[in-house]
Short mmCIF file of C-alpha atoms in Angstrom, two decimals:
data_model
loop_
_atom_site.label_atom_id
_atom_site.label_comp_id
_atom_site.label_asym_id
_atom_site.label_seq_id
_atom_site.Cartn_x
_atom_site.Cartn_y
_atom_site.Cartn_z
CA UNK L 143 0.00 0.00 0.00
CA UNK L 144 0.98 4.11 -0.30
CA UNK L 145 4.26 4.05 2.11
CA UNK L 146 6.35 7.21 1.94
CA UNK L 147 8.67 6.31 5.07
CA UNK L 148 11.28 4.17 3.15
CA UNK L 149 11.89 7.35 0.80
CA UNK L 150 13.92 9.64 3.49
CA UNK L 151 17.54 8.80 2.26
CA UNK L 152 16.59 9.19 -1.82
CA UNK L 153 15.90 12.72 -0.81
CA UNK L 154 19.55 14.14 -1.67
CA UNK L 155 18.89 12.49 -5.15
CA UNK L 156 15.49 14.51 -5.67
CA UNK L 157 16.89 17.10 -4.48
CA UNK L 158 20.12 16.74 -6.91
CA UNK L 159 17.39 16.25 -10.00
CA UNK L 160 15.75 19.53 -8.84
CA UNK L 161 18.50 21.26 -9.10
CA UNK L 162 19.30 20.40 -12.29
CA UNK L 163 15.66 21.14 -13.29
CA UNK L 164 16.07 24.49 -12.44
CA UNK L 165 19.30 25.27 -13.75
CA UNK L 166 18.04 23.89 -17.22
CA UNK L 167 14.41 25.87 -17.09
CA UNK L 168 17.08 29.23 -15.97
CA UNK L 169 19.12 28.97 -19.11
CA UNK L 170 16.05 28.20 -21.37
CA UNK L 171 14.01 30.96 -20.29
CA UNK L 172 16.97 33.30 -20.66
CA UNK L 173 17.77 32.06 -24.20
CA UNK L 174 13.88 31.73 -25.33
CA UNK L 175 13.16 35.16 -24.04
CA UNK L 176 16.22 36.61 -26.26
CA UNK L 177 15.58 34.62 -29.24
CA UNK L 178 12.01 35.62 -28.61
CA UNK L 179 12.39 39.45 -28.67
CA UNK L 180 14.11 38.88 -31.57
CA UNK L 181 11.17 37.15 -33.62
CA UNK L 182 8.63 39.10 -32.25
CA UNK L 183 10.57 41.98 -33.64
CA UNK L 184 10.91 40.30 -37.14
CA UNK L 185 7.22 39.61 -36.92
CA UNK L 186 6.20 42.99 -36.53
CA UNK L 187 8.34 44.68 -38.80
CA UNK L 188 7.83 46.22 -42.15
CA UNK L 189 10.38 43.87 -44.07
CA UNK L 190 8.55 41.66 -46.17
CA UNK L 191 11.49 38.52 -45.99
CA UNK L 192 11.92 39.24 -42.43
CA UNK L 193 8.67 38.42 -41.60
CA UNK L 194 7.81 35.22 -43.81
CA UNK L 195 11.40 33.77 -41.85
CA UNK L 196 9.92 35.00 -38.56
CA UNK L 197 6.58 33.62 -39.48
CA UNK L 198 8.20 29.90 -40.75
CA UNK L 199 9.71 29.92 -37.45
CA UNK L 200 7.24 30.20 -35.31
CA UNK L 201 4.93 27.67 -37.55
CA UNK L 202 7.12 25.44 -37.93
CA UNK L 203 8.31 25.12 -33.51
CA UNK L 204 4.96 25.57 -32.77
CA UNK L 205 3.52 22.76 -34.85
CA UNK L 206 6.21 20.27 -34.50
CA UNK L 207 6.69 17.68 -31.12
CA UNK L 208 9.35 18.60 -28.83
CA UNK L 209 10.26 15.04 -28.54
CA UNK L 210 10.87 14.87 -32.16
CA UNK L 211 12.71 18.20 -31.72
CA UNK L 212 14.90 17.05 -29.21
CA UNK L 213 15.73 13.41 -30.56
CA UNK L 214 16.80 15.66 -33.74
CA UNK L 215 19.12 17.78 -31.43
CA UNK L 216 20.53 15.28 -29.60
CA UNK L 217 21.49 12.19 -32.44
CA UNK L 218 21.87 15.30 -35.24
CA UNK L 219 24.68 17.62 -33.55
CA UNK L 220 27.03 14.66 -33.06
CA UNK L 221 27.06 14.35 -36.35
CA UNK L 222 27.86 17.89 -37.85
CA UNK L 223 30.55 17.88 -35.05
CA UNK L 224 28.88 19.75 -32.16
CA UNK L 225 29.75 17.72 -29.26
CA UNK L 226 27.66 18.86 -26.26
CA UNK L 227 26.41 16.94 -23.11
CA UNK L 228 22.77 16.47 -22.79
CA UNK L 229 22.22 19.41 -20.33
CA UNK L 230 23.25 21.84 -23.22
CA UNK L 231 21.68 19.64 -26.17
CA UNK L 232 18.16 20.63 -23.84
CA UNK L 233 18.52 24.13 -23.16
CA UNK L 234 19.57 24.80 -27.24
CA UNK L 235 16.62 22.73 -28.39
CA UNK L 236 14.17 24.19 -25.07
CA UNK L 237 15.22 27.94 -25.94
CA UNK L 238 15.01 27.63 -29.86
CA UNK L 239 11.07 25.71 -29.40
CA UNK L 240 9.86 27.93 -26.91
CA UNK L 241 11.53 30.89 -28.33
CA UNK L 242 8.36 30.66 -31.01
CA UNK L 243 5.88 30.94 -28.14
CA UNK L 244 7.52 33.49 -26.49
CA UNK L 245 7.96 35.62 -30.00
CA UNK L 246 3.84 35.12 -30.69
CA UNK L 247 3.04 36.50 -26.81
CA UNK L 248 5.09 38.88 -27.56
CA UNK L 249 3.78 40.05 -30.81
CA UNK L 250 0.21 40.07 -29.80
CA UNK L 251 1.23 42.65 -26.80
CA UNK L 252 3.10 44.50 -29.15
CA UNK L 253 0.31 44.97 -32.06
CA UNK L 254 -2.10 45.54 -29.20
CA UNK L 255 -0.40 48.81 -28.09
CA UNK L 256 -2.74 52.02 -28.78
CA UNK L 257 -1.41 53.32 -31.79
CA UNK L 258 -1.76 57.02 -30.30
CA UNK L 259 1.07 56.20 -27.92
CA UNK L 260 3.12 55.12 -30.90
CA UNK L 261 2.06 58.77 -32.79
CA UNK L 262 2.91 60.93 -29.93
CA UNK L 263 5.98 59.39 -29.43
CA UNK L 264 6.72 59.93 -33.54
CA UNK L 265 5.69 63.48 -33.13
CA UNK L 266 8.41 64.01 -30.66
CA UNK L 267 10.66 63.26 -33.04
CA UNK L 268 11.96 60.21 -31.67
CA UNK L 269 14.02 58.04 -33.68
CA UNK L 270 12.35 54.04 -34.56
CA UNK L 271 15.06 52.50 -32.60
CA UNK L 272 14.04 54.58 -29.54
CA UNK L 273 10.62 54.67 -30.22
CA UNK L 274 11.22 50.46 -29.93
CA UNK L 275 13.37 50.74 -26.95
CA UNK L 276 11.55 53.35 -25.18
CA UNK L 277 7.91 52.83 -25.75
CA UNK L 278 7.32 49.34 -27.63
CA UNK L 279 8.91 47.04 -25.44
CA UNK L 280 8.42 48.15 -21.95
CA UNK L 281 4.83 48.54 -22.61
CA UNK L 282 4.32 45.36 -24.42
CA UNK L 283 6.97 43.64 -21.76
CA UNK L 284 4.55 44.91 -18.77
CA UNK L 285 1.09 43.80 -20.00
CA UNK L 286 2.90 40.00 -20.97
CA UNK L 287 4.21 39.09 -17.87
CA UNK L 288 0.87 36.84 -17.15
CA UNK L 289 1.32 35.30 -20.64
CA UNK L 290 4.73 34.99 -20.95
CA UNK L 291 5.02 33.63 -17.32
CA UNK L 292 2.69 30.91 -18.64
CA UNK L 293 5.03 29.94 -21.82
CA UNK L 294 7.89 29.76 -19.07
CA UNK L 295 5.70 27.82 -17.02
CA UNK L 296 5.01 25.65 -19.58
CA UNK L 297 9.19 25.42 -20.47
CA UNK L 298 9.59 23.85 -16.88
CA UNK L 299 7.27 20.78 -17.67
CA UNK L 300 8.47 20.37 -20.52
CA UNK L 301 12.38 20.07 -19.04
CA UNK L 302 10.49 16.70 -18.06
CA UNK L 303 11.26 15.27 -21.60
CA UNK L 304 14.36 15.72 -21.19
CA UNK L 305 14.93 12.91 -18.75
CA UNK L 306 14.35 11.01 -22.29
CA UNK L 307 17.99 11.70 -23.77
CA UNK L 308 19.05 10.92 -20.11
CA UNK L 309 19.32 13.94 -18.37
CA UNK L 310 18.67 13.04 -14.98
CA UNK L 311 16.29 16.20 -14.08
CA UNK L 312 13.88 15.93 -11.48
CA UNK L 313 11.72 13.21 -13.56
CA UNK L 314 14.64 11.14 -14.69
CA UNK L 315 15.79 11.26 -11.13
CA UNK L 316 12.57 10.26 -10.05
CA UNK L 317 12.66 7.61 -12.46
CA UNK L 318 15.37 5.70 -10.96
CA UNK L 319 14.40 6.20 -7.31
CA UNK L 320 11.62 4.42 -8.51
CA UNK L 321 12.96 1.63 -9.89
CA UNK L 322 15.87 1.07 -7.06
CA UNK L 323 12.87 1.15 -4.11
CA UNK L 324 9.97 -0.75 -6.28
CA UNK L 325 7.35 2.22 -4.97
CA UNK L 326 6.77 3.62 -8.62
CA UNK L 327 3.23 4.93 -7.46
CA UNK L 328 4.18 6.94 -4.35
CA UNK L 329 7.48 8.34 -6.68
CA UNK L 330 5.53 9.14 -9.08
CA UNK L 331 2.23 10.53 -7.00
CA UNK L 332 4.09 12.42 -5.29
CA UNK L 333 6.24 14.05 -8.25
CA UNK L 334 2.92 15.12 -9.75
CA UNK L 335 2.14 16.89 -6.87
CA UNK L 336 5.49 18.55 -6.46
CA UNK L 337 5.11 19.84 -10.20
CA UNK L 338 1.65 20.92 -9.33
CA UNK L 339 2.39 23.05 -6.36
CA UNK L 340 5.96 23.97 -8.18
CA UNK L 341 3.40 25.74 -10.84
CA UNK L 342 0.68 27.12 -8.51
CA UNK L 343 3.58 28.37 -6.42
CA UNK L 344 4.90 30.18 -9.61
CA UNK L 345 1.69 31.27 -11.37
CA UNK L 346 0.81 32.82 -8.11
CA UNK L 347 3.90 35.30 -7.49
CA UNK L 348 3.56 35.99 -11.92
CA UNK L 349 -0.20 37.02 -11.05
CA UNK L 350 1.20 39.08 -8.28
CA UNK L 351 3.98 41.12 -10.20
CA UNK L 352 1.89 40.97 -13.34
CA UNK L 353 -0.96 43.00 -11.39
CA UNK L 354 1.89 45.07 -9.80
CA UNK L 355 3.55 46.19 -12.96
CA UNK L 356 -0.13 46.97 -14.72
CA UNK L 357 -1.49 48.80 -11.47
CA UNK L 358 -1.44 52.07 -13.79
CA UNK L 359 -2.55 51.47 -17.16
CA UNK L 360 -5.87 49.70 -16.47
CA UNK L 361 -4.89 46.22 -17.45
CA UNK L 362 -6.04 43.98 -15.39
CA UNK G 140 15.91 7.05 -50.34
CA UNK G 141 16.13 3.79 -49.59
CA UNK G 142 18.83 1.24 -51.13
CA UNK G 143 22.57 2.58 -50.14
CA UNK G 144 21.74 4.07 -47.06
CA UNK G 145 20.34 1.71 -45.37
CA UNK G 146 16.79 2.31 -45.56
CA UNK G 147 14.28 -0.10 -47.17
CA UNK G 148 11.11 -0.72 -48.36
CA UNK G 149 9.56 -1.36 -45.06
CA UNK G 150 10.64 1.53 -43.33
CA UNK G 151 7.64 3.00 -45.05
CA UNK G 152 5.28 0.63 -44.04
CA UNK G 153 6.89 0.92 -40.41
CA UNK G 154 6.38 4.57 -40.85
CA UNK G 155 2.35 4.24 -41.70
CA UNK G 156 1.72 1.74 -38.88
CA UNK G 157 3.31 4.11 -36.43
CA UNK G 158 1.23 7.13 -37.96
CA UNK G 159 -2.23 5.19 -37.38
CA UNK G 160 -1.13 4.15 -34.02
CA UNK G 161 -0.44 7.97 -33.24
CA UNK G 162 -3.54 8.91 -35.22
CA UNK G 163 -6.17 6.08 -33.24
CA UNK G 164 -4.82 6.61 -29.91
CA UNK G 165 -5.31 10.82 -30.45
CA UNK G 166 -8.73 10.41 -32.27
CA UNK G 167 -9.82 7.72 -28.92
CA UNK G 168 -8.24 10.01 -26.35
CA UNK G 169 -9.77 12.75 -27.78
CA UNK G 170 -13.29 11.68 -28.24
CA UNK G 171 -13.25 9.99 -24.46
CA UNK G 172 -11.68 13.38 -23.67
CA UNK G 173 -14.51 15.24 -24.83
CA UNK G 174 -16.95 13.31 -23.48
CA UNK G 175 -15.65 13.33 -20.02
CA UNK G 176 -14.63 16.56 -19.72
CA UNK G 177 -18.06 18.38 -20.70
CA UNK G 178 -19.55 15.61 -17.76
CA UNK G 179 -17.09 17.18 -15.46
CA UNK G 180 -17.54 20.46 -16.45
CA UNK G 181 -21.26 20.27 -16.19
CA UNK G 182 -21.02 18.64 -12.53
CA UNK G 183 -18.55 21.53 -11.93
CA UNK G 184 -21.04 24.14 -13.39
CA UNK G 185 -24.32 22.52 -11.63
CA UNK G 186 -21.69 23.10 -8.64
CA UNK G 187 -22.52 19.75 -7.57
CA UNK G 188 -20.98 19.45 -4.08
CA UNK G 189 -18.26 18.08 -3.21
CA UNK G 190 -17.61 15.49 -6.41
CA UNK G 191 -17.26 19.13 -8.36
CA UNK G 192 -14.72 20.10 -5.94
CA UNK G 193 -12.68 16.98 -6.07
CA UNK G 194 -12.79 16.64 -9.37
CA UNK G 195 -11.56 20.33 -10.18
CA UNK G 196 -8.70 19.71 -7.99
CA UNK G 197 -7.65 16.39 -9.83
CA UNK G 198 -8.14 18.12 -13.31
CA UNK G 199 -5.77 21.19 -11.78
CA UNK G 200 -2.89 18.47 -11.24
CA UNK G 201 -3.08 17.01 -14.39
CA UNK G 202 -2.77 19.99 -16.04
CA UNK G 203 -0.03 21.18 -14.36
CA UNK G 204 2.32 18.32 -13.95
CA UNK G 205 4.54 17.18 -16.75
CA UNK G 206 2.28 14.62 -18.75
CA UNK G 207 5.40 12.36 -18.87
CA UNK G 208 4.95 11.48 -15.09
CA UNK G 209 1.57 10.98 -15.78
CA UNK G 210 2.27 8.80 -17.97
CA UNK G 211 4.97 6.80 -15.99
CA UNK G 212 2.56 7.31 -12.83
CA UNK G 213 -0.48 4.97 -15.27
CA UNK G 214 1.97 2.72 -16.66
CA UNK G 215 4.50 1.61 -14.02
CA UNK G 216 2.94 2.99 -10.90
CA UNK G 217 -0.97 1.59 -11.29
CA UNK G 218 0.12 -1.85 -12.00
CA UNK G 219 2.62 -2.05 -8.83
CA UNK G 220 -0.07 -0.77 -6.84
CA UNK G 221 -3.24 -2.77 -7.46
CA UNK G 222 -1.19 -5.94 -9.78
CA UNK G 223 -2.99 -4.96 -13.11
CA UNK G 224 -1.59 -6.00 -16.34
CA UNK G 225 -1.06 -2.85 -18.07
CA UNK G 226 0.19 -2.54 -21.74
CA UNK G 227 1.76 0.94 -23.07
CA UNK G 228 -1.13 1.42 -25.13
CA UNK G 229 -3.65 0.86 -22.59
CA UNK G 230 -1.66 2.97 -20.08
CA UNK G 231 -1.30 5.87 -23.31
CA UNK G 232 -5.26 6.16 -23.36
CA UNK G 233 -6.00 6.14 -20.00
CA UNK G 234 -3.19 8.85 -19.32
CA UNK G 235 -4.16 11.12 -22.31
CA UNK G 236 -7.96 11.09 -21.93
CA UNK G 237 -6.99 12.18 -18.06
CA UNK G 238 -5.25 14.79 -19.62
CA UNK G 239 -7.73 16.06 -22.18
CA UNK G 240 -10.33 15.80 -20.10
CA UNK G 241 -8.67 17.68 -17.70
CA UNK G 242 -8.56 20.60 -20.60
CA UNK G 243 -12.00 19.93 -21.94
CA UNK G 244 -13.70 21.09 -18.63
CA UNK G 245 -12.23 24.19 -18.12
CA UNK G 246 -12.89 25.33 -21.51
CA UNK G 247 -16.69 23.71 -20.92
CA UNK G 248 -16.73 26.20 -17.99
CA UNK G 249 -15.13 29.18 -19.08
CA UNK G 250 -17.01 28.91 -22.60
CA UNK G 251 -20.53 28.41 -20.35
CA UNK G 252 -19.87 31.33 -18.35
CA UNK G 253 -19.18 33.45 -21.03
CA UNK G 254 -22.65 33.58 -21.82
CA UNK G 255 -24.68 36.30 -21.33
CA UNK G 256 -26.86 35.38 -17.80
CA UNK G 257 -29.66 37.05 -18.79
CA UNK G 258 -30.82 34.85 -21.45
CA UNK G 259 -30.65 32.28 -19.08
CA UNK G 260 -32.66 34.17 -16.45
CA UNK G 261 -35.32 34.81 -19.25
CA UNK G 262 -35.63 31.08 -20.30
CA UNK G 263 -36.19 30.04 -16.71
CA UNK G 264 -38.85 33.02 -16.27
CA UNK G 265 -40.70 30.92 -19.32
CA UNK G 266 -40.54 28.36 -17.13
CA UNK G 267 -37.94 25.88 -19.81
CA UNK G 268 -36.77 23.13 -18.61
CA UNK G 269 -33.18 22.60 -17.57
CA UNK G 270 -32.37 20.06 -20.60
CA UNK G 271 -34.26 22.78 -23.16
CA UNK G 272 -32.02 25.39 -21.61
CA UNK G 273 -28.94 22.99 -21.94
CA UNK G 274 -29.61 22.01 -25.56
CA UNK G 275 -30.78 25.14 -27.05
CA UNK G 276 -29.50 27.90 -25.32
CA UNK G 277 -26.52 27.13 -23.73
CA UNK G 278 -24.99 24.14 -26.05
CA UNK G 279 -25.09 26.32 -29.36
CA UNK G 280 -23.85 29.49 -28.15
CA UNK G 281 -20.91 28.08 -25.74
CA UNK G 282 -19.77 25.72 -28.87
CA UNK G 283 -18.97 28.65 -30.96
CA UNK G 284 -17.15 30.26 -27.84
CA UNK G 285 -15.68 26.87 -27.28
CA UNK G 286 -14.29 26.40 -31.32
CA UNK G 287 -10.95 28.28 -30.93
CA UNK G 288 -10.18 26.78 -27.29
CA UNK G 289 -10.64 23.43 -28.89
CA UNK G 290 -8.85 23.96 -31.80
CA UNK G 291 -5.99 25.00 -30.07
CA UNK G 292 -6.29 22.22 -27.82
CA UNK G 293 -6.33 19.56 -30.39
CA UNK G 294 -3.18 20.59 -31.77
CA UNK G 295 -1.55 20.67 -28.68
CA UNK G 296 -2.93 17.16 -27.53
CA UNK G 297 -1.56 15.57 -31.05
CA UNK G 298 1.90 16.98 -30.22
CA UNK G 299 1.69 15.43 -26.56
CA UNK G 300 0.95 12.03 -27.94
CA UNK G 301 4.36 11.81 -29.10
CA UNK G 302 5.43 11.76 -25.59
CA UNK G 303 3.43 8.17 -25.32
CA UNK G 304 6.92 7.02 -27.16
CA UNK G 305 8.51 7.29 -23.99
CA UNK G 306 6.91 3.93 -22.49
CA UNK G 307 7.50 1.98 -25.62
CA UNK G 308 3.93 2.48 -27.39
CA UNK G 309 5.43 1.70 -31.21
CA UNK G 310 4.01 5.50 -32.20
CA UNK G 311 5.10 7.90 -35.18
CA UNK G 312 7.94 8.98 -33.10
CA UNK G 313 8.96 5.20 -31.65
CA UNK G 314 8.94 4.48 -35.41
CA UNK G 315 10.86 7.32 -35.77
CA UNK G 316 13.88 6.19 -32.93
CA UNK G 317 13.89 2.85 -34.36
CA UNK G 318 14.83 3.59 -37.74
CA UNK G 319 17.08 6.01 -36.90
CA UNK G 320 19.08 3.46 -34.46
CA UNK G 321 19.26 1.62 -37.62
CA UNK G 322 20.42 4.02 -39.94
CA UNK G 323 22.17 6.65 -38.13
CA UNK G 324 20.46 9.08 -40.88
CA UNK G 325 19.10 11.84 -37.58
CA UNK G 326 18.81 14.87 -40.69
CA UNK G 327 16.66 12.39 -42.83
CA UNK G 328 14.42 10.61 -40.61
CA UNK G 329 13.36 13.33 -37.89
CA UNK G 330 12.45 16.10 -40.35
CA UNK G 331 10.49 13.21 -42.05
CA UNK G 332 8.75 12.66 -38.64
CA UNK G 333 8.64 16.36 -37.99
CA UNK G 334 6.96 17.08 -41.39
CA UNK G 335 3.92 14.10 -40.64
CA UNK G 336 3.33 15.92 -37.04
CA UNK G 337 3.50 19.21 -39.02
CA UNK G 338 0.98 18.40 -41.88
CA UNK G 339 -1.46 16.37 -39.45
CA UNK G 340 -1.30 19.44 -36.90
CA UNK G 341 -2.07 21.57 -40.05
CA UNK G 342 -5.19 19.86 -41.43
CA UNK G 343 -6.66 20.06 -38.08
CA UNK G 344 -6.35 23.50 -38.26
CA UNK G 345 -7.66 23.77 -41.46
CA UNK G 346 -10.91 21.51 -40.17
CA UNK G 347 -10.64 23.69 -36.77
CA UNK G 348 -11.19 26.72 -39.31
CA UNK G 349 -13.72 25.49 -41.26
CA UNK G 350 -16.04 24.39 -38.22
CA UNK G 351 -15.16 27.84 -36.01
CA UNK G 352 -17.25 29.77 -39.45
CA UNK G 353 -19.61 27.36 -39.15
CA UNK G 354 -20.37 27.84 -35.64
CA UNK G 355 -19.76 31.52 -35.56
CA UNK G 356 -23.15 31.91 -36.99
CA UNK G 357 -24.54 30.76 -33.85
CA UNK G 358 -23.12 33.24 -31.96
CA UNK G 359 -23.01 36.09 -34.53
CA UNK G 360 -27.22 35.61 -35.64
CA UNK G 361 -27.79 35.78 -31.22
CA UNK G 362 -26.32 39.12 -30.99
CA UNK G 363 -27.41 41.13 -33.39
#
């Protein structure tokens, strides 16, 4: 039956594949969120080849298994000479996939900004670069938190399928506590829970600053 | 293709056998997705005690936990606990109709909500019955709402089904790791793989398109 007691000394190794977890979901959200700006950018601009690349990007990552993604990563570099361990082979492949989500929340807060911001700022005189730097972004930056803390959200269950070209992150940690103690269901019971609360936890403070940064502007 | 580099004939075959295991096991999960998760929704919505409550907070864990654990938590962890004879495939559809129906009732929720109270308040004033109001008030207008959401969700659930690889269900993407094991050809076979995903998840937004017009006029003809 459910028996937790016997699980006390494979702590150290959860702990170990936490650790990992969040080191990986820390370097993809950094790279996704750069590679992101990026291609929202290229979305939204007035360059007619920049935004058909921009646009096959974000198709093609967003409509594509990250399974297959990653399997293509990890057997594919060898072979044009990139040698990388598995930790880097995941945050690449992580930061390029979700880099497409992150470019579409991105674009829809930037094409949502009132276009009599944009105006006054041109009648200013501003330059576009500025006008980008100044007024785009941390307007479009503020009203995304609460979507673009979902995408990142999202990033750290997916650093699950990782455990699959044997990264030993929290689930493929998991996965051998649970085959060295023969208690698969309590392991694995309890690691659903610990992802649950792990995301409530996080969605909660996101809701928090989200509401704190838009406590001006009326957006809820 | 196939000849010098190792592949052969059958790798095609392979290929189509792992596309209508991916295919069936997405088009059952789905279906005993849907059903499910408008039954929970409507117990949630009915705010039918306690049962609503527990089932809410089940649906909130399976949509926020990594649906690989879930899966290893159906396929290894049910059969150590209760000695059932589980088979990956078994264990797939189980784990991803949790997971859609987990989905299915929020948007069933969200998409009732949205409408308008009034017209509800009016049909019980004429006295309708519950299963009138159900069928032709609430079902038409909260489908059209509901189109997008389940759009969207269909694409994403096809793309999780890949993940069903993982405990050795002989899928699109199994098919895929086996021949390229054989091969060693990872630029050849994975953008094949990647291209099937691709096209399928396309034609279901195509459908997805196609019925959200359809239904539109439902909601379009009740507001004007």
């Amino acid at each position: 039956m459910f028996d937790l007691s016997s699980m006390t000394e494979y702590v150290p190794a959860f702990v170990e594949g936490f650790i990992v977890t969040a080191q990986v979901s820390i370097v993809s959200i950094i790279g996704s969120f750069l590679i992101g700006v990026i291609v929202a950018l290229m979305r939204v601009s007035t360059n007619k080849a920049l935004q058909f690349i921009s646009l096959c990007y974000v198709d093609l990552f967003r409509n594509i298994p990250f399974i297959v993604l990653i399997f293509f990563s990890f057997y594919g570099l060898p072979e044009i000479g990139v040698y990388i361990d598995a930790f880097w082979t995941g945050c690449l492949t992580l930061s390029v996939a979700v880099g497409a989500y992150v470019a579409e929340t991105l674009r829809a807060g930037i094409i949502n900004i009132d276009k009599g911001i944009i105006e006054a700022s041109k009648s200013f005189g501003l330059s576009k670069f500025r006008i980008y730097q100044k007024v785009i972004m941390p307007i479009a930056l503020t009203t995304s938190v609460r979507p673009l803390g979902s995408v990142f959200i999202n990033l750290i269950l997916t650093t699950s399928i990782l455990s699959a070209i044997t990264l030993n992150e929290l689930t493929g940690a998991s996965k051998i506590i649970a085959s060295t103690t023969f208690r698969p269901f309590e392991v694995y019971v309890f690691l659903v829970i610990f992802y649950g609360i792990l995301t409530f936890i996080l969605s909660g403070i996101i809701a928090v600053w989200h509401r704190h940064l838009n406590k001006y502007n009326g957006v809820a | 293709m196939y000849g010098s580099d190792g592949f052969t004939i059958y790798d095609i075959q392979l290929w189509a056998e792992g596309l209508s295991v991916t295919l069936s096991i997405f088009l059952i999960s789905s279906f005993l997705g849907l059903l499910l998760g408008c039954i929970v929704g409507l117990v949630r919505y009915y705010r039918v005690p306690i049962i609503g409550k527990i089932l809410m907070m089940i649906s909130e864990f399976l949509k926020n936990s990594p649906v690989l654990v879930q899966l290893f938590l159906v396929y290894f962890g049910v059969p150590a606990l209760i000695a059932f004879d589980m088979t990956p495939n078994l264990a797939a559809i189980i784990t991803l109709t949790g997971n859609t129906t987990a989905f299915i009732a929020v948007i069933v929720i969200s998409s009732i909500e949205a409408i308008d109270f009034k017209q509800l308040e009016a049909a019980r004033s004429f006295a309708l019955s519950e299963r009138l109001i159900l069928s032709k008030i609430i079902f038409p207008q909260s489908l059209a709402i509901a189109m997008p959401l389940l759009v969207g969700l269909a694409i994403n659930q096809l793309q999780v089904t890949s993940l069903i690889s993982v405990i050795g269900v002989i899928d699109l993407t199994r098919v895929g790791d086996i021949i390229n094991q054989r091969t060693f050809e990872p630029f050849l076979v994975w953008p094949i793989i990647g291209a099937t995903y691709f096209i399928m998840a396309k034609s279901i937004e195509r459908i997805g398109a196609r019925l959200e017009r359809r239904f539109s006029a439902y909601h379009i003809s009740n507001q004007i």
